[in-house]
Structures are given as C-alpha cells and as structure tokens.
Short mmCIF file of C-alpha atoms in Angstrom, two decimals:
data_model
loop_
_atom_site.label_atom_id
_atom_site.label_comp_id
_atom_site.label_asym_id
_atom_site.label_seq_id
_atom_site.Cartn_x
_atom_site.Cartn_y
_atom_site.Cartn_z
CA MET A 20 0.10 -0.05 -0.07
CA THR A 21 1.52 3.07 -0.95
CA SER A 22 0.82 6.93 0.69
CA PRO A 23 0.68 10.32 -1.21
CA ALA A 24 4.34 10.91 0.56
CA THR A 25 5.92 8.12 -1.21
CA THR A 26 4.37 8.72 -4.78
CA GLY A 27 5.35 12.06 -5.83
CA PRO A 28 8.46 12.77 -8.10
CA VAL A 29 11.54 11.03 -7.09
CA LEU A 30 14.10 13.82 -6.06
CA ALA A 31 17.28 11.28 -5.77
CA GLU A 32 17.65 8.01 -5.65
CA LEU A 33 20.50 5.61 -4.40
CA ARG A 34 21.51 1.50 -5.09
CA PRO A 35 24.01 -0.78 -4.01
CA SER A 36 27.27 -0.17 -6.58
CA GLY A 37 27.80 -3.46 -8.55
CA ARG A 38 31.17 -2.06 -9.25
CA SER A 39 32.45 -1.18 -5.88
CA TYR A 40 31.08 -4.52 -4.47
CA GLY A 41 32.85 -6.39 -7.61
CA ALA A 42 35.79 -4.77 -6.83
CA TYR A 43 36.23 -6.22 -3.64
CA ALA A 44 34.45 -9.24 -3.93
CA LEU A 45 35.27 -10.72 -7.48
CA PRO A 46 39.02 -11.36 -6.40
CA LEU A 47 37.79 -13.66 -3.69
CA VAL A 48 35.57 -15.83 -5.93
CA PRO A 49 38.14 -17.85 -7.48
CA LEU A 50 40.18 -18.23 -4.39
CA ALA A 51 37.07 -19.69 -2.60
CA ALA A 52 35.93 -21.79 -5.28
CA VAL A 53 39.43 -23.29 -5.29
CA LEU A 54 39.39 -23.84 -1.60
CA LEU A 55 36.04 -25.35 -1.87
CA VAL A 56 37.06 -28.00 -4.28
CA VAL A 57 40.11 -28.64 -2.39
CA ARG A 58 37.83 -29.45 0.61
CA LEU A 59 35.39 -31.58 -1.05
CA THR A 60 38.23 -33.70 -2.96
CA GLY A 61 39.95 -34.02 0.16
CA ASP A 62 36.57 -35.56 1.82
CA GLY A 63 36.33 -38.13 -0.99
CA LEU A 64 34.02 -36.31 -3.72
CA SER A 65 35.56 -36.51 -7.24
CA LEU A 66 37.11 -33.76 -8.93
CA GLY A 67 34.39 -33.24 -11.58
CA GLY A 68 31.74 -33.50 -8.88
CA SER A 69 33.67 -31.04 -6.47
CA VAL A 70 34.17 -28.67 -9.55
CA ALA A 71 30.31 -28.84 -10.22
CA VAL A 72 29.18 -28.17 -6.74
CA ALA A 73 31.75 -25.13 -6.47
CA ALA A 74 29.92 -23.87 -9.70
CA GLY A 75 26.65 -24.31 -7.84
CA VAL A 76 27.68 -22.43 -4.95
CA VAL A 77 28.99 -19.86 -6.94
CA ALA A 78 25.81 -19.24 -9.30
CA VAL A 79 23.60 -19.46 -6.39
CA ALA A 80 25.49 -16.51 -4.39
CA GLY A 81 25.59 -14.81 -7.87
CA VAL A 82 21.62 -15.19 -8.07
CA VAL A 83 21.16 -13.90 -4.38
CA ALA A 84 23.32 -11.09 -5.13
CA LEU A 85 21.72 -9.98 -8.21
CA LEU A 86 18.02 -10.35 -6.44
CA TYR A 87 19.60 -7.91 -3.66
CA PHE A 88 20.96 -5.23 -5.81
CA ARG A 89 17.87 -5.02 -7.92
CA GLY A 90 15.71 -4.76 -4.99
CA THR A 91 17.71 -2.75 -2.40
CA SER A 92 17.25 1.32 -2.91
CA LEU A 93 16.61 4.27 -0.99
CA VAL A 94 14.46 6.89 -3.02
CA LEU A 95 13.74 10.48 -1.83
CA THR A 96 10.48 11.93 -2.55
CA PRO A 97 9.16 15.65 -1.40
CA GLY A 98 6.99 13.66 1.47
CA ALA A 99 9.21 11.03 2.35
CA LEU A 100 12.51 8.59 2.29
CA VAL A 101 11.57 5.15 1.32
CA TYR A 102 14.22 2.70 1.88
CA ARG A 103 13.07 -0.93 -0.07
CA SER A 104 14.80 -3.97 0.63
CA PRO A 105 13.88 -7.60 -0.80
CA LEU A 106 14.84 -8.82 2.77
CA ALA A 107 12.24 -6.87 4.85
CA ARG A 108 9.05 -4.54 4.05
CA ASP A 109 9.74 -0.93 2.84
CA ARG A 110 10.71 1.50 5.44
CA VAL A 111 9.29 5.29 5.09
CA VAL A 112 10.95 7.89 6.89
CA ALA A 113 8.78 11.43 7.06
CA PRO A 114 11.27 14.35 7.50
CA GLY A 115 9.63 15.62 10.56
CA ASP A 116 10.99 12.40 12.04
CA VAL A 117 14.66 12.81 11.36
CA SER A 118 16.65 14.62 13.57
CA GLY A 119 20.19 14.40 11.30
CA GLY A 120 22.31 12.10 9.69
CA VAL A 121 25.54 10.94 9.98
CA LEU A 122 28.03 10.07 7.14
CA VAL A 123 31.56 8.35 7.09
CA PRO A 124 33.15 7.57 3.71
CA ARG A 125 35.73 5.55 5.21
CA TYR A 126 34.32 3.45 8.27
CA ARG A 127 36.45 0.02 8.87
CA VAL A 128 34.95 -2.90 10.64
CA LEU A 129 37.46 -4.72 12.90
CA ASN A 130 40.15 -5.26 10.51
CA GLY A 131 38.11 -5.21 7.13
CA PRO A 132 38.23 -2.82 4.32
CA GLU A 133 37.10 0.61 4.54
CA SER A 134 33.38 1.21 3.45
CA VAL A 135 30.92 3.65 3.73
CA LEU A 136 28.28 4.32 6.47
CA PHE A 137 25.38 6.61 5.95
CA ALA A 138 22.71 6.76 8.93
CA LEU A 139 19.42 9.20 9.16
CA LEU A 140 19.13 9.56 13.18
CA GLY A 141 15.26 10.07 14.59
CA HIS A 142 14.93 12.73 17.31
CA ASP A 143 15.95 9.72 20.15
CA GLY A 144 19.32 9.21 18.62
CA ARG A 145 18.56 5.95 16.90
CA ALA A 146 18.95 5.08 13.27
CA LEU A 147 15.87 5.43 11.01
CA VAL A 148 17.71 4.18 8.24
CA ARG A 149 21.13 2.98 8.27
CA ILE A 150 23.16 1.83 5.06
CA GLN A 151 27.17 0.34 5.53
CA GLY A 152 29.23 -1.62 3.30
CA VAL A 153 31.54 -2.56 0.46
CA HIS A 154 28.75 -2.88 -1.90
CA TRP A 155 27.79 1.13 -1.66
CA ASP A 156 29.79 3.44 -3.38
CA ALA A 157 31.04 6.27 -1.50
CA GLY A 158 30.65 9.05 -3.95
CA GLN A 159 26.84 8.22 -4.83
CA VAL A 160 26.02 7.69 -0.77
CA THR A 161 27.87 11.22 -0.03
CA ARG A 162 25.50 12.80 -3.02
CA PHE A 163 22.25 11.16 -2.01
CA ALA A 164 23.08 12.16 1.80
CA ARG A 165 23.64 16.22 0.78
CA ALA A 166 20.32 15.75 -1.38
CA THR A 167 18.22 14.75 1.85
CA GLY A 168 18.83 18.27 2.98
CA VAL A 169 18.94 17.19 6.63
CA PRO A 170 21.58 18.35 8.99
CA LEU A 171 24.63 16.22 8.21
CA THR A 172 27.56 15.29 10.10
CA GLU A 173 30.49 14.18 7.65
CA VAL A 174 33.61 12.44 9.14
CA PRO A 175 36.22 12.71 6.45
CA GLN A 176 38.92 10.81 8.13
CA PRO A 177 38.98 7.02 8.71
CA VAL A 178 37.13 5.72 11.83
CA ASP A 179 35.61 2.62 13.42
CA ARG A 180 33.27 1.95 16.19
CA ARG A 181 35.02 2.98 18.98
CA ASP A 182 35.65 6.58 17.70
CA LEU A 183 31.67 6.62 16.77
CA ARG A 184 30.53 4.91 19.73
CA PRO A 185 30.89 7.86 22.16
CA TRP A 186 29.25 10.59 20.38
CA CYS A 187 27.02 8.88 18.00
CA PRO A 188 25.78 5.14 19.18
CA GLY A 189 22.91 5.15 17.12
CA ALA A 190 24.65 5.38 13.78
CA LEU A 191 25.97 1.86 14.59
CA PRO A 192 24.18 -1.35 14.47
CA VAL A 193 23.91 -3.23 17.75
CA ALA A 194 26.57 -5.73 16.96
CA GLU A 195 29.16 -2.94 16.78
CA ARG A 196 27.36 -0.83 19.35
CA ARG A 197 27.21 -3.41 22.13
CA PRO A 198 29.29 -6.29 20.62
CA VAL A 199 29.76 -8.78 23.91
CA ALA A 200 26.15 -8.36 24.75
CA PHE A 201 25.27 -9.41 20.89
CA PHE A 202 27.71 -12.46 21.06
CA LEU A 203 26.41 -13.53 23.96
CA THR A 204 22.81 -13.13 22.47
CA VAL A 205 23.83 -14.86 19.44
CA LEU A 206 25.59 -17.87 21.77
CA GLY A 207 22.86 -18.11 23.96
CA GLY A 208 20.50 -18.43 20.91
CA THR A 209 22.80 -21.06 19.28
CA LEU A 210 22.92 -23.17 22.50
CA LEU A 211 19.10 -22.90 22.71
CA VAL A 212 18.36 -24.48 19.23
CA VAL A 213 21.44 -27.30 19.94
CA ALA A 214 19.16 -28.02 23.03
CA VAL A 215 16.02 -28.25 21.31
CA LEU A 216 17.81 -30.34 18.85
CA VAL A 217 19.31 -32.96 21.23
CA VAL A 218 16.02 -33.37 22.98
CA VAL A 219 13.87 -33.99 19.81
CA LEU A 220 16.61 -36.25 18.36
CA VAL A 221 16.48 -37.97 22.09
CA ALA A 222 12.87 -38.32 21.97
CA ALA A 223 13.08 -39.59 18.75
CA GLY A 224 15.22 -42.50 19.73
CA VAL A 225 17.75 -41.26 17.08
#
C-alpha cells in the first residue's frame, strides 16, 4: 500500500553499486571456489563433482546478490525517504521524524576494508535508516546524503566503532554498538537451538 508521501516525484535515488562490490568480491571468488574444491576432493568427492558443486555455489550466490542489488534502493521524494529491500518491508521515513544524519565515507569494521556508512537519526538518537558496506559507492552515497537536506555530520577521516560509539552510538548496528551483548545473545540462541535439537533427537530415539 502506498501513500501520497511515497508516490511523488523522485528527487534522488540510491542503489547498491555492483562496481564497488565487484572490486572487493570478485578477486575472492576464484580463491573461495578453489578452497571449496580442495576441501570436497579431500573429503572423497571426485574432482568433477567438486567443481560442479563449487560452480553451483557460485551461481546461487550470484543470483542472490543480483536479487538483492535489483531490489534494494533508497528513494527520496518531497514527502518521505523510502528504503526498499527484498529482505524486509519498505521503510518510510517522514522528514519530521529525522533530526540529522551521519556520513562516514571511510568506516572500518574490525580489520575489514574501508566502506561507507550513512545513517539518518531520529529525535531519540536511533537510526531510522542505516546503510553500510563495500556494496555502496561512497561518492554516490555522499551525493544522496547531501540531497536529503537534513543536518549532516560528515566524518572524512578513517574511523571505526570505537570512534563513533562515544558521540553517535545510534549510527552503529547493535553488533558494533554492544558487541559483547550481541555475541552472548547469538551464542545463547545457538545453544538453545542445539539443546532443542538434542531433546527432539533423544525423544525420537535417534
């Protein structure tokens, strides 16, 4: 269902960049495929079968990436910013809900490559919309962020979560804002699933 705020003229649109993602991911694909073939052949699968499995994995990953790239966008209209993703429902942000934005073109997660981070913050300091990753082009994100017209805090120097957390924790995802709590939550959930699976198997007499 659409609203008048989301059906006006498109002022700006942002999509993931296949070029930015390809520059990072494509060199890793052959290496990952070779490692998978080596592992499968070491487990007793024939070379031909191992190559076929690796090719299938690469093909499926490519299709998933294509669907994500084609289905993800940020669209700016006069009455709203709409974040569309194939993984979730559309998120509509009204201008009055936004207090400001944070733009970090050179954000680093742990020891990973630098990537752009952009977040629109609500009046409570939490992120209403957040994008981050090597699949976004820093130049395109910068132009889109400035086109929104919101008060924008730009951080040009390289930073990580330790730099942002003291003054702008809302721009960070929970995994980086509270890494220990997030890890314990994931670990607890995993152990719970394993425990339930064990109980089911025991009850089934397996």
